[in-house]
Tab-separated table of C-alpha atoms in Angstrom:
chain	number	residue	atom	x	y	z
A	3	MET	CA	0.000	0.000	0.000
A	4	ASN	CA	1.543	3.264	-1.175
A	5	LEU	CA	0.201	6.673	-0.246
A	6	ILE	CA	-0.040	8.831	-3.376
A	7	ASN	CA	-1.796	11.897	-1.989
A	8	GLU	CA	-3.106	12.986	1.403
A	9	PHE	CA	-5.161	16.113	2.037
A	10	ASP	CA	-6.219	17.124	5.543
A	11	ASN	CA	-9.639	18.764	5.162
A	12	LYS	CA	-10.015	20.552	8.494
A	13	LEU	CA	-13.325	22.161	7.560
A	14	LEU	CA	-15.041	18.777	7.136
A	15	HIS	CA	-12.982	17.025	9.867
A	16	ARG	CA	-11.504	14.377	7.574
A	17	LYS	CA	-8.484	13.248	5.576
A	18	GLU	CA	-8.889	12.636	1.864
A	19	VAL	CA	-6.367	10.076	0.650
A	20	VAL	CA	-5.391	8.493	-2.651
A	21	ILE	CA	-3.684	5.125	-2.251
A	22	SER	CA	-2.026	2.724	-4.659
A	23	LEU	CA	-2.513	-0.965	-3.862
A	24	THR	CA	-1.153	-4.078	-5.594
A	25	LYS	CA	-3.412	-7.158	-5.473
A	26	GLU	CA	-4.149	-10.167	-7.699
A	27	LYS	CA	-7.839	-9.285	-8.046
A	28	THR	CA	-9.932	-6.205	-7.357
A	29	PRO	CA	-10.045	-5.804	-3.564
A	30	SER	CA	-13.397	-5.445	-1.814
A	31	LYS	CA	-14.339	-2.310	0.087
A	32	ILE	CA	-14.209	-4.280	3.338
A	33	GLU	CA	-10.603	-5.417	2.718
A	34	ILE	CA	-9.534	-1.888	1.819
A	35	THR	CA	-11.293	-0.402	4.842
A	36	GLU	CA	-9.498	-2.820	7.183
A	37	GLU	CA	-6.129	-2.080	5.600
A	38	ILE	CA	-6.621	1.701	5.740
A	39	ALA	CA	-7.779	1.437	9.369
A	40	LYS	CA	-4.531	-0.364	10.261
A	41	ASN	CA	-2.255	2.085	8.428
A	42	PHE	CA	-3.960	5.296	9.560
A	43	LYS	CA	-4.882	4.049	13.057
A	44	SER	CA	-8.545	4.864	12.596
A	45	SER	CA	-11.834	3.096	13.172
A	46	GLY	CA	-13.224	1.183	10.196
A	47	GLU	CA	-16.644	2.775	10.600
A	48	ASN	CA	-15.148	6.245	10.010
A	49	ILE	CA	-13.743	5.335	6.583
A	50	ILE	CA	-15.598	5.860	3.304
A	51	ILE	CA	-14.238	4.298	0.107
A	52	GLU	CA	-15.182	6.595	-2.769
A	53	LYS	CA	-13.606	4.861	-5.721
A	54	ILE	CA	-11.565	1.789	-6.629
A	55	SER	CA	-10.032	1.972	-10.080
A	56	GLY	CA	-7.677	-0.333	-11.921
A	57	LYS	CA	-6.322	-0.587	-15.424
A	58	PHE	CA	-7.058	-3.612	-17.567
A	59	GLY	CA	-4.422	-6.328	-17.176
A	60	LYS	CA	-2.589	-4.634	-14.311
A	61	LYS	CA	-2.588	-5.686	-10.686
A	62	GLU	CA	-2.321	-2.143	-9.355
A	63	PHE	CA	-5.397	-0.327	-8.094
A	64	THR	CA	-5.924	3.307	-7.168
A	65	ILE	CA	-8.222	3.945	-4.225
A	66	HIS	CA	-9.831	7.241	-3.220
A	67	ALA	CA	-10.993	7.287	0.405
A	68	LYS	CA	-12.176	9.646	3.132
A	69	ILE	CA	-11.094	9.102	6.731
A	70	TYR	CA	-13.244	11.004	9.223
A	71	ASN	CA	-11.972	12.057	12.637
A	72	ASP	CA	-15.175	10.914	14.378
A	73	THR	CA	-18.532	9.324	13.605
A	74	GLN	CA	-20.482	12.519	14.283
A	75	SER	CA	-18.773	14.423	11.473
A	76	LYS	CA	-19.203	11.414	9.172
A	77	GLU	CA	-22.939	11.308	9.845
A	78	LYS	CA	-23.174	15.059	9.359
A	79	TYR	CA	-21.432	15.261	5.963
A	80	GLU	CA	-22.041	11.880	4.284
A	81	THR	CA	-25.280	11.027	2.524
A	82	ILE	CA	-27.109	7.785	3.191
A	83	THR	CA	-27.595	5.547	0.162
A	84	ARG	CA	-30.976	4.167	-0.864
A	85	LYS	CA	-29.885	0.690	0.128
A	86	GLU	CA	-28.960	1.852	3.634
A	87	LYS	CA	-32.232	3.788	3.984
A	88	LYS	CA	-34.211	0.704	2.971
A	89	LYS	CA	-32.307	-1.408	5.499
A	90	ILE	CA	-33.037	1.099	8.277
A	91	ARG	CA	-36.755	1.157	7.382
A	92	GLU	CA	-36.963	-2.648	7.410
A	93	GLU	CA	-35.249	-2.840	10.798
A	94	SER	CA	-37.655	-0.290	12.278
A	95	LYS	CA	-40.671	-2.194	10.871
A	96	LYS	CA	-39.401	-5.449	12.384
A	97	ALA	CA	-38.914	-3.751	15.741
A	98	GLU	CA	-42.468	-2.371	15.655
A	99	GLU	CA	-43.925	-5.780	14.752
A	100	GLU	CA	-42.027	-7.459	17.579
A	101	LYS	CA	-43.259	-4.807	19.987
A	102	LYS	CA	-46.882	-5.379	18.904
A	103	LYS	CA	-46.501	-9.154	19.273
A	104	ALA	CA	-45.057	-8.715	22.746
A	105	GLN	CA	-47.986	-6.487	23.743
A	106	GLU	CA	-50.496	-9.015	22.384
A	107	ASN	CA	-48.790	-11.831	24.276
A	108	THR	CA	-48.912	-9.897	27.545
A	109	LYS	CA	-52.628	-9.163	27.030
A	110	LYS	CA	-53.330	-12.851	26.384
A	111	GLU	CA	-51.422	-13.830	29.513
A	112	GLU	CA	-53.374	-11.290	31.581
A	113	LEU	CA	-56.682	-12.663	30.278
A	114	LYS	CA	-55.608	-16.223	31.115
A	115	GLN	CA	-54.653	-15.165	34.630
A	116	GLU	CA	-58.004	-13.404	35.127
A	117	GLU	CA	-59.891	-16.500	33.936
A	118	ALA	CA	-57.845	-18.703	36.262
A	119	VAL	CA	-58.659	-16.458	39.231
A	120	GLU	CA	-62.410	-16.573	38.538
């Protein structure tokens, strides 16, 4: 992993880096995030991979990434993708359904207890 360019963007509380990486196949965003986290001593959740580019037939890839100082600034300046929004909506729906089921179960148990008392 070779650092080509590093720009410290103090206004947005992040570092913008361009890295050259040699691999046999195109690396995944997860692999790159882990490697950048090790080299820059940062948390993996504060790293955004913007672009992975490689030339045909070469094993060298150029990676553009943003490394935020903290999660609050990342949440403030980064947009949420449609896929992430959909995932968040589905999780909230599941939580609501589970909550309703739990309420129904408690009501059923209360009715059973009342019938047993009578």
